[in-house]
Coordinates of C-alpha atoms and ligand atoms in Angstrom, one line a residue:
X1 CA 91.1 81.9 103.1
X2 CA 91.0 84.5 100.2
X3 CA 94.4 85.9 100.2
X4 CA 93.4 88.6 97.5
X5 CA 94.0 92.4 98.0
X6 CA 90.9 94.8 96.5
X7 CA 93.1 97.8 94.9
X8 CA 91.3 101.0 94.8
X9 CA 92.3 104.6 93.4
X10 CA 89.4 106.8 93.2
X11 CA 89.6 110.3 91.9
X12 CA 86.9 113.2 91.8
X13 CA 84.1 111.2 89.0
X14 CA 86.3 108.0 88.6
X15 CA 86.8 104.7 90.7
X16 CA 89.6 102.1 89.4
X17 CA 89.8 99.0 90.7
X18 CA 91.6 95.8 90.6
X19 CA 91.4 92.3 92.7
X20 CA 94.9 91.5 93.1
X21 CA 96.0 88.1 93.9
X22 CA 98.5 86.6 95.5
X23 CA 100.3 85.0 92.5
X24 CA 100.8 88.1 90.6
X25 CA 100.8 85.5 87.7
X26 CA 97.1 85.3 87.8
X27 CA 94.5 87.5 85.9
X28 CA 93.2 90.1 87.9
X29 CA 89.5 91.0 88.2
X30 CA 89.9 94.3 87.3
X31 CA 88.0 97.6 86.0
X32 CA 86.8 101.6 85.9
X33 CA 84.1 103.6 86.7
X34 CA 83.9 106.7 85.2
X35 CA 81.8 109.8 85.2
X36 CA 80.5 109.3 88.5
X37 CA 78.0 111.8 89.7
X38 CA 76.7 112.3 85.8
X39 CA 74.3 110.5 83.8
X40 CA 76.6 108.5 81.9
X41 CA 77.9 106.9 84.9
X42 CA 79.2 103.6 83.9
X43 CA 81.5 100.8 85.1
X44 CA 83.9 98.9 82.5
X45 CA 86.1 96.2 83.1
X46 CA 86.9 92.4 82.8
X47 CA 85.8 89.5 84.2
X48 CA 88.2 86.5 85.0
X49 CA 87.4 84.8 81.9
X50 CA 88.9 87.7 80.3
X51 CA 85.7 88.4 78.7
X52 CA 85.1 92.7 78.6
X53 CA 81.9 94.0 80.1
X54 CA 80.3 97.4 80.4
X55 CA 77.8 98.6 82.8
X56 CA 75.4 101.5 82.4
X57 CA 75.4 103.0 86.1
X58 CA 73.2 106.5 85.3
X59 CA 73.9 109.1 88.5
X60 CA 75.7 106.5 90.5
X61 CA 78.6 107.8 93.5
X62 CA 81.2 106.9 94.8
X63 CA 79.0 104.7 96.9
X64 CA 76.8 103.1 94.3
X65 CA 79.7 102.4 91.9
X66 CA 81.6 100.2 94.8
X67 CA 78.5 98.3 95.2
X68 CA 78.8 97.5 91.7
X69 CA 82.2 96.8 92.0
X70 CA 81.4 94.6 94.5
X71 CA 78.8 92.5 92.4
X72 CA 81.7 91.9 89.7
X73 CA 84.0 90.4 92.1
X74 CA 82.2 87.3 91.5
X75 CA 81.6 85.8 95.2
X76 CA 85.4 86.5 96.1
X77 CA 85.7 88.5 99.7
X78 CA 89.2 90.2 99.3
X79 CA 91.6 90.0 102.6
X80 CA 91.8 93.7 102.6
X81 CA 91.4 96.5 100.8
X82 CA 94.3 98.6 99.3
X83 CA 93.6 102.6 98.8
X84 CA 96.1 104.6 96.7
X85 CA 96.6 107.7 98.3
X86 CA 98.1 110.6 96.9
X87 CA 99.5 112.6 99.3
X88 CA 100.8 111.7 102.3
X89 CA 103.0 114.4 103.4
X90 CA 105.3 114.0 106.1
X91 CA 103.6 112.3 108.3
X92 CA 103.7 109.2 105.9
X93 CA 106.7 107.5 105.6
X94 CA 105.2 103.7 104.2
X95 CA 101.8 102.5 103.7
X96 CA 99.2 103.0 107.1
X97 CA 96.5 100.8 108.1
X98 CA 93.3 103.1 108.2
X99 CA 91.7 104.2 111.5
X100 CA 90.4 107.5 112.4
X101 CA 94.0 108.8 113.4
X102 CA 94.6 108.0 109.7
X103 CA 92.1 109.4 108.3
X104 CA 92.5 113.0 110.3
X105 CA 96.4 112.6 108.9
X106 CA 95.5 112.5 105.4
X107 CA 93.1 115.0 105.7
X108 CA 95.6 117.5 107.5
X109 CA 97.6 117.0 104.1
X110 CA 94.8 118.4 101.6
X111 CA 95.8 121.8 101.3
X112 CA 98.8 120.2 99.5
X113 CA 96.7 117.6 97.2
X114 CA 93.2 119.5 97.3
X115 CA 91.7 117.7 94.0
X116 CA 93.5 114.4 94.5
X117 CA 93.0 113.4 99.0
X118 CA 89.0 114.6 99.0
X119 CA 88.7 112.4 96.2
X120 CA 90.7 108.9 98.0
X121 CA 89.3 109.9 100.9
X122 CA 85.9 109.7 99.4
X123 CA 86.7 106.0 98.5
X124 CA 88.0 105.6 102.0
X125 CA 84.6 106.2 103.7
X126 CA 82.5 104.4 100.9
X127 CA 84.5 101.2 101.4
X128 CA 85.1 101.4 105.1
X129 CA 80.9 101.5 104.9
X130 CA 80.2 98.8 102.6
X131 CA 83.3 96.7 104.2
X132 CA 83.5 97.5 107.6
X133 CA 85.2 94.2 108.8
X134 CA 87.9 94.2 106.0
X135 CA 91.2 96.1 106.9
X136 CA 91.9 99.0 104.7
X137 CA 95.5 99.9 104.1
X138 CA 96.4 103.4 102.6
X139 CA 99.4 103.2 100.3
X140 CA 100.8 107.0 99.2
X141 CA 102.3 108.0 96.3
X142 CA 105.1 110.7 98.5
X143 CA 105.9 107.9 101.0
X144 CA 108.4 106.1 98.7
X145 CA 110.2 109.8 98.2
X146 CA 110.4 110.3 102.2
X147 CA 113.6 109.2 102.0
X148 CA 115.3 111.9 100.0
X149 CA 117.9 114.2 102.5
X150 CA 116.9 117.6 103.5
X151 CA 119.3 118.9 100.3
X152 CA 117.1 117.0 97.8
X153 CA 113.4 118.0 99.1
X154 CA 114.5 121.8 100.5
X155 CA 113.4 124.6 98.6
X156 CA 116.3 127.8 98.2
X157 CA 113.1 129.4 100.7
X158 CA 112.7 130.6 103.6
X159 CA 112.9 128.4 106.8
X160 CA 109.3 129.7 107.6
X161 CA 107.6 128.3 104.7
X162 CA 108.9 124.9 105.5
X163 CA 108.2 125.0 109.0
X164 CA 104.9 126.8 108.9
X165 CA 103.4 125.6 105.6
X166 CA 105.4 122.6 104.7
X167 CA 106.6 124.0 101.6
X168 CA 109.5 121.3 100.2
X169 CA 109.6 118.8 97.4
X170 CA 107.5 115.5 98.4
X171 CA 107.7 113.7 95.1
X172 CA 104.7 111.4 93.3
X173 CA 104.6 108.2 91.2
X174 CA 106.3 106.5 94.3
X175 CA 104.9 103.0 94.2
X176 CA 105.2 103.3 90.2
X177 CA 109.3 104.4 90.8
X178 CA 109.1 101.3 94.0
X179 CA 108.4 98.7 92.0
X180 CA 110.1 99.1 88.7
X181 CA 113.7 99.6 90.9
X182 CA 112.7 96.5 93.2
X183 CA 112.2 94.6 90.0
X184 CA 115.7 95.7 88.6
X185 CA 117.3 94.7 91.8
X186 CA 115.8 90.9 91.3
X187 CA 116.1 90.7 87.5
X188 CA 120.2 92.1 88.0
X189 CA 120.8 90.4 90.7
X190 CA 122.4 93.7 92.1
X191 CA 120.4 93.6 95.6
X192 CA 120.1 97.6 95.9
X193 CA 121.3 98.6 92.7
X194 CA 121.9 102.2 91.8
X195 CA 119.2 102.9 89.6
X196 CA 117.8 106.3 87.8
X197 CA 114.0 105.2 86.7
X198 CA 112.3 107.2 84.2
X199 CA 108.3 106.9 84.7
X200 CA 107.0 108.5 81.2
X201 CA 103.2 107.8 81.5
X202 CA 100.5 110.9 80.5
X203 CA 102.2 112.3 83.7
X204 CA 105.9 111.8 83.6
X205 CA 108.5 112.0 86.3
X206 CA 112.2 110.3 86.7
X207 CA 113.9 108.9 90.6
X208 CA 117.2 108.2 91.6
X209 CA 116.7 105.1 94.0
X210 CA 119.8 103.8 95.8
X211 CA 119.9 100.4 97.6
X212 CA 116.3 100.4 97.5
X213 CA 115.4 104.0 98.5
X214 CA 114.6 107.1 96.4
X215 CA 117.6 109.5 96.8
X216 CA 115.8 112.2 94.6
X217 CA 113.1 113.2 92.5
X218 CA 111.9 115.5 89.6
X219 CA 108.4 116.7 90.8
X220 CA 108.0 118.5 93.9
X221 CA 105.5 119.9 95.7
X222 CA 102.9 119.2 93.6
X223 CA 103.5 116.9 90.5
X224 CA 103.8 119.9 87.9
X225 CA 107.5 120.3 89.0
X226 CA 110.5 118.2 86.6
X227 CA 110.3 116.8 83.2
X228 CA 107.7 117.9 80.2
X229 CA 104.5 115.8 80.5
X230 CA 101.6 114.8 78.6
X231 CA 99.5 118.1 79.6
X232 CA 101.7 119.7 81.9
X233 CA 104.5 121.9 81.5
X234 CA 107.2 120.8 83.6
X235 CA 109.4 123.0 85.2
X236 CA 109.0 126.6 83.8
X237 CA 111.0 130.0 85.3
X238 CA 109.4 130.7 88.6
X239 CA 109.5 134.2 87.3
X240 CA 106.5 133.3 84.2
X241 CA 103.5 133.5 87.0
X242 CA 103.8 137.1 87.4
X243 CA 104.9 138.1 83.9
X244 CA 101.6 136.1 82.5
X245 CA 99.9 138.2 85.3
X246 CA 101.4 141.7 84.8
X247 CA 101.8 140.8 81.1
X248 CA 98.7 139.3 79.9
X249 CA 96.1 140.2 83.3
X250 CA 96.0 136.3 83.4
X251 CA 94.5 135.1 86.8
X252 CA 95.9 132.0 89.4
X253 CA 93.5 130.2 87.8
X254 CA 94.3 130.4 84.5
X255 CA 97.9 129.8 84.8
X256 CA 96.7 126.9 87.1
X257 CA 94.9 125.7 84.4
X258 CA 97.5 126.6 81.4
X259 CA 100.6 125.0 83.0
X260 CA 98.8 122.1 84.2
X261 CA 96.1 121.2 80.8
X262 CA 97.1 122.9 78.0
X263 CA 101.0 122.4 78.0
X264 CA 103.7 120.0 77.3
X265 CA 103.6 117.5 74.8
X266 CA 99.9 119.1 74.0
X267 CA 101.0 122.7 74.4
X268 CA 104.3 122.2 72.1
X269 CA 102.6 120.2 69.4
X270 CA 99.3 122.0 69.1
X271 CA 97.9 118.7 67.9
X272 CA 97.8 116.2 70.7
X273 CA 98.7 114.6 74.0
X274 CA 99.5 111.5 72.6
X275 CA 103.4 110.3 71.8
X276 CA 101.7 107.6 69.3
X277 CA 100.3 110.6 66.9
X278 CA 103.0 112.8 67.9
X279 CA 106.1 110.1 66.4
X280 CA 103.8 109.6 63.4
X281 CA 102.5 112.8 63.1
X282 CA 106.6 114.2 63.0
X283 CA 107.7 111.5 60.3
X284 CA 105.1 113.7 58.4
X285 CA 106.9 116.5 58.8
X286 CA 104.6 118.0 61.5
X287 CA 107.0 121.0 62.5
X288 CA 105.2 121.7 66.0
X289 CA 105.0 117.5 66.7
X290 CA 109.0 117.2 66.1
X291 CA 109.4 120.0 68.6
X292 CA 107.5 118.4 71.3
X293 CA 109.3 115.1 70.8
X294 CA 112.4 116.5 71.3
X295 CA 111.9 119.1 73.9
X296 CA 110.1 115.7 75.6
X297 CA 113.2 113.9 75.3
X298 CA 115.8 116.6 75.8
X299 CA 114.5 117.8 79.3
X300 CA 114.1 113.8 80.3
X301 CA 118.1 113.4 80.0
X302 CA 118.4 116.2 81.6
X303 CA 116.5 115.4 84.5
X304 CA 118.3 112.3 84.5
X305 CA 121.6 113.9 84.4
X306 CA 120.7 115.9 87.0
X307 CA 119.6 113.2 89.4
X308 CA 122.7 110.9 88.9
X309 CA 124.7 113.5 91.2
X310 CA 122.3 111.8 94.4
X311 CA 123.8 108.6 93.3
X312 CA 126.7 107.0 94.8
X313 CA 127.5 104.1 92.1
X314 CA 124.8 104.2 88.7
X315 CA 124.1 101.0 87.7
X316 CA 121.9 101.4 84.9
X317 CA 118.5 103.0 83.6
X318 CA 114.9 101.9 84.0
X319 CA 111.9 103.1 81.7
X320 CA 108.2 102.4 82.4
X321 CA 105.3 104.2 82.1
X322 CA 102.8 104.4 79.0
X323 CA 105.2 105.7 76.7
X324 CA 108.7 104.6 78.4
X325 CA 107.3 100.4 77.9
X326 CA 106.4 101.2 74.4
X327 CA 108.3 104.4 72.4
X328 CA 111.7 102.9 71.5
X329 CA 112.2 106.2 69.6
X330 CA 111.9 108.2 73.1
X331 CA 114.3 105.7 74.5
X332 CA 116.9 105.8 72.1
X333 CA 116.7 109.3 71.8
X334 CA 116.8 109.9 75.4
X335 CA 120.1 107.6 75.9
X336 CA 121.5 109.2 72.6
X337 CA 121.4 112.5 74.8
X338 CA 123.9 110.7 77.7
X339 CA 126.7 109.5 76.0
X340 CA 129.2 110.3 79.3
X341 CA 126.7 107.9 81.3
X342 CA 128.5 105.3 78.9
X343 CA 125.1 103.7 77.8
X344 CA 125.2 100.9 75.0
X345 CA 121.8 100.8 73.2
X346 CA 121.2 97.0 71.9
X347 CA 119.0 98.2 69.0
X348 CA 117.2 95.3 67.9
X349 CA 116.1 94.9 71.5
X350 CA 115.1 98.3 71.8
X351 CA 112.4 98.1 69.3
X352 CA 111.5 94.4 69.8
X353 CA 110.7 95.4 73.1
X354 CA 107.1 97.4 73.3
X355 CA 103.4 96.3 74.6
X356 CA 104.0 95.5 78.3
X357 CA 107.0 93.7 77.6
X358 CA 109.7 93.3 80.1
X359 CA 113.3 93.3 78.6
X360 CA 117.3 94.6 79.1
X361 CA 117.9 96.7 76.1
X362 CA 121.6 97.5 76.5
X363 CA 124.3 96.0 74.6
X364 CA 126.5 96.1 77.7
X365 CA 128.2 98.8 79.7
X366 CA 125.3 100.3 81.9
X367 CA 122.3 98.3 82.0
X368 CA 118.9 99.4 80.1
X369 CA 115.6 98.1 81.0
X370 CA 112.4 98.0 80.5
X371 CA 110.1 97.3 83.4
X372 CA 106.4 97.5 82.4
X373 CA 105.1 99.2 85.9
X374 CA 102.7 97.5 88.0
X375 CA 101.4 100.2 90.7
X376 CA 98.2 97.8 91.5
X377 CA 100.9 94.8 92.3
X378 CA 102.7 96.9 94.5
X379 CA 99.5 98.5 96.4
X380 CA 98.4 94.9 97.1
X381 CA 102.3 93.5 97.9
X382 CA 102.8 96.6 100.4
X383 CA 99.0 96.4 101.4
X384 CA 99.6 92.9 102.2
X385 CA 103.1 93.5 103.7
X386 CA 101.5 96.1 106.2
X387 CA 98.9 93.8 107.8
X388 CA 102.0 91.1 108.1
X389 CA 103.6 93.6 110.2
X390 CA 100.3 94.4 112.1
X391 CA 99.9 90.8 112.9
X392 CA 103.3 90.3 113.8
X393 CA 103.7 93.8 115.6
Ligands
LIG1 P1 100.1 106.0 80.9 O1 99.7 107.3 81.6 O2 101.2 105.3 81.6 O3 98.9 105.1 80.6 O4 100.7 106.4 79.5 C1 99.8 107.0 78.5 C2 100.7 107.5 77.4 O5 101.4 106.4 76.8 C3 99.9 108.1 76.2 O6 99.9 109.5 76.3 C4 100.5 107.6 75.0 O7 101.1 108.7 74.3 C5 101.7 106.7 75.4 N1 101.7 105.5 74.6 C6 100.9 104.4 74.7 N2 101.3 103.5 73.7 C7 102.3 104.0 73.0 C8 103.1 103.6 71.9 N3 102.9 102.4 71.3 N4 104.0 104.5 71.4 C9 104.2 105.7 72.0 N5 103.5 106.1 73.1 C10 102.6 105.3 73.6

């Protein structure tokens, strides 16, 4: 029997997907489409002779774009199928297998995800149709977080706006901040480690995880709350929305828009989203480029700082993420900025280790790693996991 797990996270014009098998050794089949919905549909990925292929799919869906998903599986019929859901809420404390009772659930929570849930839940019924005997397992990017106490995810707000409108931190990036801490728990040898993890991708957000659960989080409601990201601002003064209104006339929409696409690392710089040109574009002497590196860095150790209060014992720091795998100038300069956590920075190790490479950078004291994430391993592990418990239930 095929013991493979068909990962899928599909947004608004985008499906990814990736066959996940059981040996996470092996080469996953694994690929994109993008700009569904638009002439230049098109699927991209690799086949498992590693060879790259791209498919023109012109005005494909969600629909037509799983059917050629399906063709590039080549003949293999997955055990189940793993969806990446983004927000859970609290109804969702670990990954669910879908039914109809699921699917109302996660569609109760859309209000608080309203591009992100349409969008898997979209996938949800295109797969359930083209599938319908495989089991589908939804696997959320808050359940991981469900964990943090009442002091953590409660707002200084009103009672009522919890109660009624379940306003309170939920926290993202939870199989991404799973994994990496699981990893450091095997690769230590500390079986539930106190970890702070530091996920610094185009979106960017740090976890304090304690024997295994996440204690607390930087983003929040939505996943604009905590560090600087790629795009997004971060935390700002709650006060900014109505001085940009009353100020400037701007609209919801436009702030919306402005906090979320057109700040942080972009926003600072001026130039780009991108750390790669940003660390170049500073050794220039790009004024605006050095400022975003540094604000980038700054707020992360102090998010970090922040976070080690929900931590009992800290055992060491974990980055991962686009640019926490491969910027050893963002590390160093983040672990520069904690010299009371009593960090050592091995150097040599620091910079040897970039491009998906797994590695302990620390020259003892508190450990340092770096834990390339795998959110697509740990859909499929918890996917797989959660039919174990079915069958065994
Ligand atoms: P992710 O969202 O995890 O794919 O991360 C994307 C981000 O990783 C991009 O914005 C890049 O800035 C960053 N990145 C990728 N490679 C490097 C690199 N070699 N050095 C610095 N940043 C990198």
């Amino acid at each position: 029997m095929d013991t493979s797990v068909l990962v899928i996270n599909c947004g608004s014009s985008s499906i990814k997907y990736a066959l996940v098998l059981e040996d996470p050794a092996q080469p996953r089949l694994a690929g994109l489409a993008e700009c569904l919905g638009s002439s230049d549909a098109r699927l991209k990925g690799t086949a498992s002779n590693g060879e790259p292929f791209e498919q023109s799919l012109p005005g494909a869906d969600h629909g037509l774009a799983l059917e050629a998903i399906l063709d590039r599986l080549e003949g293999r019929l997955p055990l189940a199928v793993g969806h990446r859901i983004v927000h859970g809420g609290e109804h969702f404390t670990r990954a669910a297998l879908i039914d109809d009772d699921v699917i109302a659930a996660i569609e109760q929570t859309t209000a608080l995800a309203p591009l992100h849930n349409p969008a898997n839940l979209a996938g949800v019924a295109a797969t359930r149709r083209l599938f319908p005997d495989l089991p589908q397992v939804a696997v959320f990017d808050t359940a991981f977080h469900q964990t943090l106490p009442p002091r953590a995810y409660r707002y200084a707000l009103s009672e009522a706006l919890y109660r009624d409108h379940a306003i309170r931190r939920y926290g993202f990036h939870g199989t991404s901040h799973a994994y990496v801490s699981q990893r450091a728990d095997t690769l230590s040898g500390l079986e539930g480690g106190g970890w702070l993890t530091a996920h610094l991708g185009n979106g960017c957000s740090t976890c304090a995880v304690w024997k295994g659960q996440s204690r607390d989080t930087s983003m929040g409601l939505t996943p604009l709350e905590g560090v600087a990201m790629g795009t997004r601002s971060g935390d700002v003064d709650p006060g900014l929305h109505a001085h940009l209104a009353r100020q400037l006339g701007w609209s919801l929409e436009r702030i919306d828009e402005v906090l979320n696409r057109h700040s942080g690392l972009l926003g600072l710089s001026g130039l780009t989203n991108d750390m790669r040109e940003l660390e170049a574009a500073a050794a220039q002497g790009h004024q605006g480029a050095a400022i975003a590196v540094e604000v980038f860095c700054y707020r992360i150790a102090k998010s970090l700082a922040a976070l080690s209060c929900a931590l009992p014992r800290l055992d060491g720091l974990i980055f991962t993420g686009g640019i926490g795998e491969n910027s050893a100038e963002v590390r160093e300069r983040v672990v520069a900025l904690l010299p009371h956590f009593g960090l050592q920075l091995n150097r040599t190790a620091n910079s040897d280790t970039v491009r998906g490479r797994e590695g302990r950078i620390d020259a003892g004291g508190r450990q340092l790693w770096v834990i390339p994430t795998d959110e697509e391993g740990q859909i499929a592990s918890e996917t797989r996991q959660r039919l174990k418990q079915e069958t065994t239930a």
